[in-house]
Short mmCIF file of C-alpha atoms and ligand atoms in Angstrom, two decimals:
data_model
loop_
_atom_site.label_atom_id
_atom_site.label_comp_id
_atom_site.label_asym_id
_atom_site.label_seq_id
_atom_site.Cartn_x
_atom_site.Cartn_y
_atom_site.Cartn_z
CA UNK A 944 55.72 24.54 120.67
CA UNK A 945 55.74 20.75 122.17
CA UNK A 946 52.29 18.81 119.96
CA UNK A 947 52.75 16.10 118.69
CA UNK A 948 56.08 14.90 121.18
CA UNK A 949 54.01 16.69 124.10
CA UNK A 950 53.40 14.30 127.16
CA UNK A 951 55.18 11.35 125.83
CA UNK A 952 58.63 9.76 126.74
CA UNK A 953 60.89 8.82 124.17
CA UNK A 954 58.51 9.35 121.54
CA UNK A 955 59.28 7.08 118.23
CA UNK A 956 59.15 8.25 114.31
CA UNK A 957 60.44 8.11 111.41
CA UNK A 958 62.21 10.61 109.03
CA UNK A 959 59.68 10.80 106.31
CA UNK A 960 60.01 8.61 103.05
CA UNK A 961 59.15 4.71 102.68
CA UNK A 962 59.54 2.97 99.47
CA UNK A 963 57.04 2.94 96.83
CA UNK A 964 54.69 0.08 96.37
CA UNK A 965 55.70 -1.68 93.22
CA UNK A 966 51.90 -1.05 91.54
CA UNK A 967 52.24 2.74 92.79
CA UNK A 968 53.05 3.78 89.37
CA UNK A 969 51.39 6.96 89.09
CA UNK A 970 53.36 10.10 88.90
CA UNK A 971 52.23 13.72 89.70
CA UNK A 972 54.55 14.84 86.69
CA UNK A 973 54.43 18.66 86.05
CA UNK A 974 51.17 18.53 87.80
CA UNK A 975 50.05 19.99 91.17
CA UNK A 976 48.57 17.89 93.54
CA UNK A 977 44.86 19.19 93.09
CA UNK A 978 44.78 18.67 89.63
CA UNK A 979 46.22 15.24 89.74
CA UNK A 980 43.51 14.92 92.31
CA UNK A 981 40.75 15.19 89.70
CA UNK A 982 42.36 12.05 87.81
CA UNK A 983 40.68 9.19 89.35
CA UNK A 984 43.39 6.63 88.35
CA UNK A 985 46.17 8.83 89.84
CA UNK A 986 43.86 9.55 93.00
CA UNK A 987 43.30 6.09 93.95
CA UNK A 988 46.74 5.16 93.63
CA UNK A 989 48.03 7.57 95.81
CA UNK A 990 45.24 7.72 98.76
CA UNK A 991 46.20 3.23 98.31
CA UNK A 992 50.05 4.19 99.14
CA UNK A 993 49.63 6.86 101.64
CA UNK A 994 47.19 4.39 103.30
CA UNK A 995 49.50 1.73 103.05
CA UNK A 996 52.21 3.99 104.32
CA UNK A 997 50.40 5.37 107.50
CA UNK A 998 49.33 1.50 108.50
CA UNK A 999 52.50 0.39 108.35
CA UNK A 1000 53.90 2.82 110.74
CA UNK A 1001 50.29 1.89 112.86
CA UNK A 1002 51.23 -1.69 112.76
CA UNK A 1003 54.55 -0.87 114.00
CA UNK A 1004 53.38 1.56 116.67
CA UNK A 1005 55.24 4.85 116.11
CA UNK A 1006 54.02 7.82 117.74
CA UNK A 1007 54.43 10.03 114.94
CA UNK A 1008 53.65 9.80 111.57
CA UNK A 1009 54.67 10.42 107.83
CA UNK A 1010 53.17 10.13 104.46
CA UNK A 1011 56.11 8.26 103.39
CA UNK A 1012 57.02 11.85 100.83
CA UNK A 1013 53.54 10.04 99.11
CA UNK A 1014 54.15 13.10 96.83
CA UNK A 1015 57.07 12.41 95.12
CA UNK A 1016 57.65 10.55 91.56
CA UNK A 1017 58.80 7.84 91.01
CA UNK A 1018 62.24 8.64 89.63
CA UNK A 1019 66.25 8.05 89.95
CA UNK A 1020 67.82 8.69 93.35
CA UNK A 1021 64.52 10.51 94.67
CA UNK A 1022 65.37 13.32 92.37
CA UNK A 1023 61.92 14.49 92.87
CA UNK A 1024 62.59 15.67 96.52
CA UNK A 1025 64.37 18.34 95.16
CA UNK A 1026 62.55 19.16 92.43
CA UNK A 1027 58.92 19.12 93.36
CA UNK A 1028 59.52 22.68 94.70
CA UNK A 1029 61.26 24.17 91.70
CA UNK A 1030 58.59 22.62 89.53
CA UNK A 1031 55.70 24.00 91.25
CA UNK A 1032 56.91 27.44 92.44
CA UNK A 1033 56.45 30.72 90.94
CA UNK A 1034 59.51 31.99 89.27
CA UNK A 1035 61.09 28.94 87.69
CA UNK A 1036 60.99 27.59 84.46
CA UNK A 1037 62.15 25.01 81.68
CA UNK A 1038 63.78 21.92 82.35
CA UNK A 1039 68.04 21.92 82.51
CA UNK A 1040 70.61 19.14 82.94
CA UNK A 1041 72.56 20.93 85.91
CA UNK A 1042 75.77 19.65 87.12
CA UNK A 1043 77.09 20.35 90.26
CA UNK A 1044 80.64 20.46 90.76
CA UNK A 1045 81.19 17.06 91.81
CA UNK A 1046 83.64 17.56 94.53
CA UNK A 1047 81.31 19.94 96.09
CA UNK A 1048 79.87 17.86 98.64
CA UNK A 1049 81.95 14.91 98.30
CA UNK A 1050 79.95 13.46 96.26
CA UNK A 1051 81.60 11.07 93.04
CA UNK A 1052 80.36 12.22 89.63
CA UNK A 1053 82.77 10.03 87.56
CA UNK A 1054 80.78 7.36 85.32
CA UNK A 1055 81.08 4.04 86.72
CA UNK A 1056 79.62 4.87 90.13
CA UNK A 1057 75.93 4.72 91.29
CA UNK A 1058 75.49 8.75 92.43
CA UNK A 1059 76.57 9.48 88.57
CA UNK A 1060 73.08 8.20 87.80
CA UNK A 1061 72.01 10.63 90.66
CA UNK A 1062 74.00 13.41 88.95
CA UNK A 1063 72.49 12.93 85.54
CA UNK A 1064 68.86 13.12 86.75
CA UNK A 1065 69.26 16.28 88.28
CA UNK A 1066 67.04 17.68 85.32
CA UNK A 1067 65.84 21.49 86.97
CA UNK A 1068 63.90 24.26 85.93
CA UNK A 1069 66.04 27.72 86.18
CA UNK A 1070 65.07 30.62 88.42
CA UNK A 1071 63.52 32.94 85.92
CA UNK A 1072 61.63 35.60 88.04
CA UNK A 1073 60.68 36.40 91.50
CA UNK A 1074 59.72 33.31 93.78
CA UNK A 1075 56.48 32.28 94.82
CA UNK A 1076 54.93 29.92 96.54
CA UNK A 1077 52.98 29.07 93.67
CA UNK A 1078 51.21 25.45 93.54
CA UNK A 1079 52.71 23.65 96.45
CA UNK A 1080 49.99 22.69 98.14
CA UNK A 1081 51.41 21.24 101.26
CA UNK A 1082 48.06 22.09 103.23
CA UNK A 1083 46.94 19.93 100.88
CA UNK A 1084 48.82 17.26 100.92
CA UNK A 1085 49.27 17.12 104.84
CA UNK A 1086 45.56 17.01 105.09
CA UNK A 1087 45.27 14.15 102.42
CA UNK A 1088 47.21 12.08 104.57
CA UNK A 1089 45.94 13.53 107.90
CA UNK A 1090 42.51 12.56 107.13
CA UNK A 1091 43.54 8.81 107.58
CA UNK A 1092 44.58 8.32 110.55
CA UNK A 1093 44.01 9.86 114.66
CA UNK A 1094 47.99 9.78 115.08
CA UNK A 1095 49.85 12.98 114.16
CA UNK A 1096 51.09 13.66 110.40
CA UNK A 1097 54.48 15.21 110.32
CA UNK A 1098 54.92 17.04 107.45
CA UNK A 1099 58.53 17.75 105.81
CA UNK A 1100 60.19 19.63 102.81
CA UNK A 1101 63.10 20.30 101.58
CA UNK A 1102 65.11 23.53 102.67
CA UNK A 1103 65.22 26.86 100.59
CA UNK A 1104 69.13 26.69 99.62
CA UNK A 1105 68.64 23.33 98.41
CA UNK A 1106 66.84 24.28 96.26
CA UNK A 1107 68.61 27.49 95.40
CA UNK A 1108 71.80 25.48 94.61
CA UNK A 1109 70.36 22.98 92.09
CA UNK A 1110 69.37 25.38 89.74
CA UNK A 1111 70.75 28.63 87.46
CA UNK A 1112 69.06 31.87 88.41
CA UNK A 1113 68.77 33.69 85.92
CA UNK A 1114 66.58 36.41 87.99
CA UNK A 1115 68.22 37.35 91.42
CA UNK A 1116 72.02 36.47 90.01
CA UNK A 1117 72.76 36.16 93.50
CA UNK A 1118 72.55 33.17 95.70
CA UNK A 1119 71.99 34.52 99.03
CA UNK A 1120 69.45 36.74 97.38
CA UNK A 1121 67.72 33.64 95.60
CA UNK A 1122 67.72 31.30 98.62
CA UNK A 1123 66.57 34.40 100.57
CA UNK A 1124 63.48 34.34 98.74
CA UNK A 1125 62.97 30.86 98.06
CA UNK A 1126 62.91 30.84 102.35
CA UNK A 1127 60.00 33.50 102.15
CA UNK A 1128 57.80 32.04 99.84
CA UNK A 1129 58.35 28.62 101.81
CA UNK A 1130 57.39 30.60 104.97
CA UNK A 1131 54.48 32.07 103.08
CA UNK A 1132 53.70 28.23 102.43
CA UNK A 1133 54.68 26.40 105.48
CA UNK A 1134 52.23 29.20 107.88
CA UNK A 1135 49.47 28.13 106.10
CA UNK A 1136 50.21 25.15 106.90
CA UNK A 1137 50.71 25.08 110.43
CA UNK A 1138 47.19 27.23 110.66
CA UNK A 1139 45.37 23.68 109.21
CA UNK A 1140 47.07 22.38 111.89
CA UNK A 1141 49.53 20.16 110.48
CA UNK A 1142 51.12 19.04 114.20
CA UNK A 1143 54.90 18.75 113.01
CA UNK A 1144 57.07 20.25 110.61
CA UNK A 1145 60.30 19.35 110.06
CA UNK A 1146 62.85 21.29 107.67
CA UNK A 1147 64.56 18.62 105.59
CA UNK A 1148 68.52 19.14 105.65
CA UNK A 1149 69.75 23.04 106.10
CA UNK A 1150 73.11 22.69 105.02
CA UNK A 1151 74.22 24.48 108.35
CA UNK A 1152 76.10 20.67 109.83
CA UNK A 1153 77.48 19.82 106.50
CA UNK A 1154 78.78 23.21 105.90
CA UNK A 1155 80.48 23.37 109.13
CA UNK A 1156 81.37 19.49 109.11
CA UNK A 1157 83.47 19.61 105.54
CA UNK A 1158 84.94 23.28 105.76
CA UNK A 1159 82.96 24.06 103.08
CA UNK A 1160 83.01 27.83 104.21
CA UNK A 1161 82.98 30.92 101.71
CA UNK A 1162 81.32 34.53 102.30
CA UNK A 1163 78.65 33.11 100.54
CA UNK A 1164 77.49 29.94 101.96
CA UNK A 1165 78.72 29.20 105.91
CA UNK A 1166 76.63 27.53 108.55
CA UNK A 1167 75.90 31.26 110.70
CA UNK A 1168 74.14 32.17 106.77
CA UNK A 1169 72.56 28.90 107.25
CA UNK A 1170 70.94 29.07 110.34
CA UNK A 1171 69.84 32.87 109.36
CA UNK A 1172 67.95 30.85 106.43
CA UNK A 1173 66.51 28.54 108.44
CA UNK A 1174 64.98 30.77 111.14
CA UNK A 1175 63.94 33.07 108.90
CA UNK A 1176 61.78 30.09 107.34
CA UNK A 1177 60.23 28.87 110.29
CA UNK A 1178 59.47 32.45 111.48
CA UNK A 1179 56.29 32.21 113.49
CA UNK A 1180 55.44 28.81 113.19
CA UNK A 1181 56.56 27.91 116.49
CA UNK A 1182 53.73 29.72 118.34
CA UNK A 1183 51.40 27.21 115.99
CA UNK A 1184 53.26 24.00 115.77
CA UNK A 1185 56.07 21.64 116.17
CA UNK A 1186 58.77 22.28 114.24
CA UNK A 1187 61.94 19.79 113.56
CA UNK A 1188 64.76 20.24 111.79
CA UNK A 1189 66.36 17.25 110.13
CA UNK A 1190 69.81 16.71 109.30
CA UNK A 1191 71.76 13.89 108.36
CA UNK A 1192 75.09 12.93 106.10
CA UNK A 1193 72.66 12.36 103.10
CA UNK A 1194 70.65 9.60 101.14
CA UNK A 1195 71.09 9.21 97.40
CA UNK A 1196 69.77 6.09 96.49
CA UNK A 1197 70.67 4.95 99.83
CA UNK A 1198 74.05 5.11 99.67
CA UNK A 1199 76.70 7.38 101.25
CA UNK A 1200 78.01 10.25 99.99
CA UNK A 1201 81.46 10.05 102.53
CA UNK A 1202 84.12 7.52 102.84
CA UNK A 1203 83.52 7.97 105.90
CA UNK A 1204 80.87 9.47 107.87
CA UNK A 1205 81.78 12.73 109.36
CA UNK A 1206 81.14 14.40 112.99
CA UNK A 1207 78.78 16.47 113.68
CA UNK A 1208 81.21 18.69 116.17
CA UNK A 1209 82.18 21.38 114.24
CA UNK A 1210 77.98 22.06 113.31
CA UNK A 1211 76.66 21.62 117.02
CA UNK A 1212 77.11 25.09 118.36
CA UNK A 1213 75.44 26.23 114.85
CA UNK A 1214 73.08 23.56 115.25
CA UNK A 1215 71.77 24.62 119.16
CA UNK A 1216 70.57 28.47 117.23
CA UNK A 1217 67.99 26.62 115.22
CA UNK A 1218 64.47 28.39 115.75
CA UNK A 1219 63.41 24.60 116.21
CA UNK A 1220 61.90 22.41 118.89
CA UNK A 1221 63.33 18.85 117.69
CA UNK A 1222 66.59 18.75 115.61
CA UNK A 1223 67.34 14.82 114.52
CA UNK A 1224 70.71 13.14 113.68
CA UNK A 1225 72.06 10.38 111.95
CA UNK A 1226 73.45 8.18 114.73
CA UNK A 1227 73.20 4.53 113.50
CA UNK A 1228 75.02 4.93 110.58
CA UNK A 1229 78.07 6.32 113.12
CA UNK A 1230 77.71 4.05 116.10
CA UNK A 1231 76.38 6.51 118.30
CA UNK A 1232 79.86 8.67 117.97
CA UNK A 1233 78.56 12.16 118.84
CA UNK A 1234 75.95 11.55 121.53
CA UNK A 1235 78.10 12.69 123.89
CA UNK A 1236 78.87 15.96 122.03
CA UNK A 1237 75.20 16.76 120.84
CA UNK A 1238 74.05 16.02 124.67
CA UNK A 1239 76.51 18.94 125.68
CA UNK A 1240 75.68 21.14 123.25
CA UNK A 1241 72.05 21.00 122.40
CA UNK A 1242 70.71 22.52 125.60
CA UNK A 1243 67.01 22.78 124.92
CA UNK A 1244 65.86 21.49 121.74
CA UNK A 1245 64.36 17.89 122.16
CA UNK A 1246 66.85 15.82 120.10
CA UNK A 1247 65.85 12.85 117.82
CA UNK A 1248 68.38 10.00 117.48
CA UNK A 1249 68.31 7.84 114.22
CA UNK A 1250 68.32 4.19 115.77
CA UNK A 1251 68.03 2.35 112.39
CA UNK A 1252 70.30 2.93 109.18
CA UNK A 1253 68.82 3.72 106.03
CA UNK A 1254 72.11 2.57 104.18
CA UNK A 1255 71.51 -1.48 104.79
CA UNK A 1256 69.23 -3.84 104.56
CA UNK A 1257 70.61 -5.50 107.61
CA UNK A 1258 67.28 -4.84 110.11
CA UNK A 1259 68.55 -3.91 113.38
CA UNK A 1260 67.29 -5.76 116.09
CA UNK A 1261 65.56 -4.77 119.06
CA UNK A 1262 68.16 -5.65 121.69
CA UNK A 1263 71.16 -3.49 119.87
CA UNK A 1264 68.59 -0.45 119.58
CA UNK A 1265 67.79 -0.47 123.21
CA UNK A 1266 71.46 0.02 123.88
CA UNK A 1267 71.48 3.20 121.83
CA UNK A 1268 68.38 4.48 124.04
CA UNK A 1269 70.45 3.81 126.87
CA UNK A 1270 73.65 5.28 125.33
CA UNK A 1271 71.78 8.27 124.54
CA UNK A 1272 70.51 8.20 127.66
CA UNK A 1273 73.40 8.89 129.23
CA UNK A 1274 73.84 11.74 127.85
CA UNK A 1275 70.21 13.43 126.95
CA UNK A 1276 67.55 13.65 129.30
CA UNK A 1277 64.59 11.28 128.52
CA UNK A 1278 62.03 14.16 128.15
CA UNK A 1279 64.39 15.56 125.11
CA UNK A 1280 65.51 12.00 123.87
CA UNK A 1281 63.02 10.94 120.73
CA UNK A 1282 63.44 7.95 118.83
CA UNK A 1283 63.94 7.76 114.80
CA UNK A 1284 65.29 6.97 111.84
CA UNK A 1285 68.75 8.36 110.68
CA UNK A 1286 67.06 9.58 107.95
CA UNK A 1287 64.35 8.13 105.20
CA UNK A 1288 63.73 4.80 104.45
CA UNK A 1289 64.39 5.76 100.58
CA UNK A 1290 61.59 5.40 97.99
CA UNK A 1291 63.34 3.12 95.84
CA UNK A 1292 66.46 1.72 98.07
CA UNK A 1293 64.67 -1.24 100.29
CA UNK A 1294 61.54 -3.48 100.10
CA UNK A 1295 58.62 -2.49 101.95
CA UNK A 1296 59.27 -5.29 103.97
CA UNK A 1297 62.87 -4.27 105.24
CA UNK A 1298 61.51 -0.98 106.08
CA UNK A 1299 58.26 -2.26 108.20
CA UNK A 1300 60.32 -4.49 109.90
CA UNK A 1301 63.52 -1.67 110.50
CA UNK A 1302 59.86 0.48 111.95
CA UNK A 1303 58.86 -2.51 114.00
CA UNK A 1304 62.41 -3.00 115.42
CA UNK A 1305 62.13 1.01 116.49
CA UNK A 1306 58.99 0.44 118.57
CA UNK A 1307 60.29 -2.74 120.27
CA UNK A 1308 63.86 -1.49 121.16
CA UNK A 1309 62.21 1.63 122.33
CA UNK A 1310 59.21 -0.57 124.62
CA UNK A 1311 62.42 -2.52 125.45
CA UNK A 1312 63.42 0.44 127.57
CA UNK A 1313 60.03 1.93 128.42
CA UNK A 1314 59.89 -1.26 130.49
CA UNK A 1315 62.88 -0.40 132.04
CA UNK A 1316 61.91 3.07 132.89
CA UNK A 1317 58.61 2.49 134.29
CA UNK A 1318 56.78 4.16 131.00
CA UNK A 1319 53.59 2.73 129.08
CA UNK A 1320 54.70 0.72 125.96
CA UNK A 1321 53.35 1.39 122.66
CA UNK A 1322 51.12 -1.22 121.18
CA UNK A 1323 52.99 -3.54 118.23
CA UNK A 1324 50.65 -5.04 116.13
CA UNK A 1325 53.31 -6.14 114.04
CA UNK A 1326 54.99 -8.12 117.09
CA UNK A 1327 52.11 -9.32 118.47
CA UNK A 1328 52.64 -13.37 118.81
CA UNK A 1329 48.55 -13.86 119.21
CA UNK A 1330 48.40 -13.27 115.29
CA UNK A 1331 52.01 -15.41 114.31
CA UNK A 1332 50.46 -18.00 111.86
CA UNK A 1333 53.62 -20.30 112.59
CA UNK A 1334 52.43 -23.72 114.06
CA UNK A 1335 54.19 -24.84 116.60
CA UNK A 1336 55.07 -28.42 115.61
ZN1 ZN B 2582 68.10 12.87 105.62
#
């Protein structure tokens, strides 16, 4: 169900992560997030950064909300996003130097490049014995951030085959059968969740466009499988809460994983048999190629458009991002349009500073058209001239 987008035009977010503060150097570690809780030192430190975090986006005046993945370790690549599951669920164990095949998605694994680095930290526990949603906490979490501010926390994780892919099961010996229950136990997770309250969340990258996109089809893994997983993880929740479903063309260490980006054509029919209410896309990055084609297709999800590209430090200005509104405009009705990011801002990719001001540039490209269209702009704090300390000479 419509909450936290309900009764607001072209609401604006972001996808979820914001880079670390340089003196957040705390780590959760093998710890779970109520434990760490009890250390004072890590505790301060991380109710400082989601703080931080959550008045940025205020200053800039999104709608919606993240705790900038607060959660997550400081490590290589933001490893940690896929491992905070597997380290904290029931059923996995130890600590093993996986390597994916490196062609699988496109992805260079020779030494010499960048995502090699992201290759060799993909350190994993293996799937020992049945799944669980063990000590993920995510109530927790959502609520620890939640508490902060009146403006709605989304709350995101990682999908179930994600997960399932990046490590060796040694239990189910199956993948289907592994990601199967890896979506269960998140279900288990994510419905407690939604009964705290948590106003939005959003499934972080089902593999169903990227899948379809590449031709990466086998009887095992195809987007239909794909979208099975994914509804069968959000079962119920929509009756409680908002529910998104993020995709994008990836983010390791902020860089690309394609030479080129591809379309999301082939995944859009796929896409539109989400159990979601919002499904995002990476649009900067591509110059707005598949508006067209996701306005078509996507007949009744509300669809978020990434505005600003995670990928450069180049902030977009407010101008060029009011003529992707009005692109997208064209083509999605403004009661479905939403405003975002193509995907996170990267914990470790950008300054603080590029990201605030990428956030800021969101809020005034999207007032930009408000104006246009009649609607009430949101309040910029962060582009408000009264406070400019510049003297005019
Ligand atoms: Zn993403």
């Amino acid at each position: 169900m419509y909450t936290a987008t309900a009764g607001i035009v072209l609401p604006t977010t972001i996808i979820g992560s914001l880079p670390r503060p340089s003196w957040y150097t705390e780590n959760l570690g093998r710890r779970n997030f109520r434990e760490a809780m009890v250390d004072k030192f890590y505790r301060e430190q991380y109710l400082d950064a989601a703080s931080a975090y959550l008045r940025d986006q205020e200053t800039a005046g999104l709608d919606i909300l993240t705790d900038g993945d607060c959660r997550f370790d400081a490590d290589v690549g933001g490893h940690n996003w896929f491992s905070y599951p597997a380290l904290r669920m029931d059923g996995f164990s130890g600590a093993h130097a996986y390597t994916a095949k490196g062609g699988r998605a496109g992805m260079p694994h020779k030494r010499g490049h960048i995502l090699h680095d992201i290759l060799e930290a993909r350190v994993m526990p293996d799937l020992v014995g049945p799944v669980g949603r063990g000590t993920l906490q995510y109530t927790a979490i959502w609520k620890a951030a939640q508490r902060l501010t009146t403006r709605p926390v989304k709350f995101g994780t990682i999908t179930a085959e994600l997960v399932a892919m990046a490590v060796r099961d040694f239990h189910y010996k199956d993948l289907r059968k592994a990601i199967m229950a890896i979506s269960d136990a998140l279900n288990d997770e994510l419905t407690e969740l939604a009964d705290a309250g948590c106003p939005v969340i959003q499934m972080e990258e089902p593999q169903i466009h990227l899948l379809a996109a590449k031709g990466l089809v086998d009887h095992v893994l195809n987007a239909d499988f794909m979208v099975e997983v994914f509804n069968n993880t959000v079962r119920g929740l929509r009756g409680k809460t908002e529910v998104w479903c993020h995709t994008c063309w990836g983010n390791p260490a902020g860089q690309r994983i394609f030479d080129t980006q591809p379309s999301y054509v082939p995944a859009i029919a796929a896409l539109n048999r989400v159990d979601a209410d919002v499904i995002t896309f990476e649009n900067c990055s591509t110059g707005g190629m598949d508006l067209e084609a996701i306005g078509k297709g996507i007949k009744e999800h509300k669809i978020a458009i990434g505005v600003v590209d995670h990928h450069t430090l180049q902030v977009e200005r407010p101008d060029k991002i009011a003529d992707m509104i009005r692109r997208a405009l064209q083509h999605i009705p403004k009661e479905r349009l939403v405003v975002a990011t193509d995907c996170g801002m990267g914990r470790e990719g950008m300054s603080r500073r590029h990201a605030l001001y990428k956030m800021v540039s969101i809020v005034q490209g999207t007032n930009i058209v408000r104006r246009e269209l009649g609607l009430p702009e949101a309040a910029c704090l962060a582009a408000d001239e009264r406070y400019s300390m510049v003297e005019e000479s």
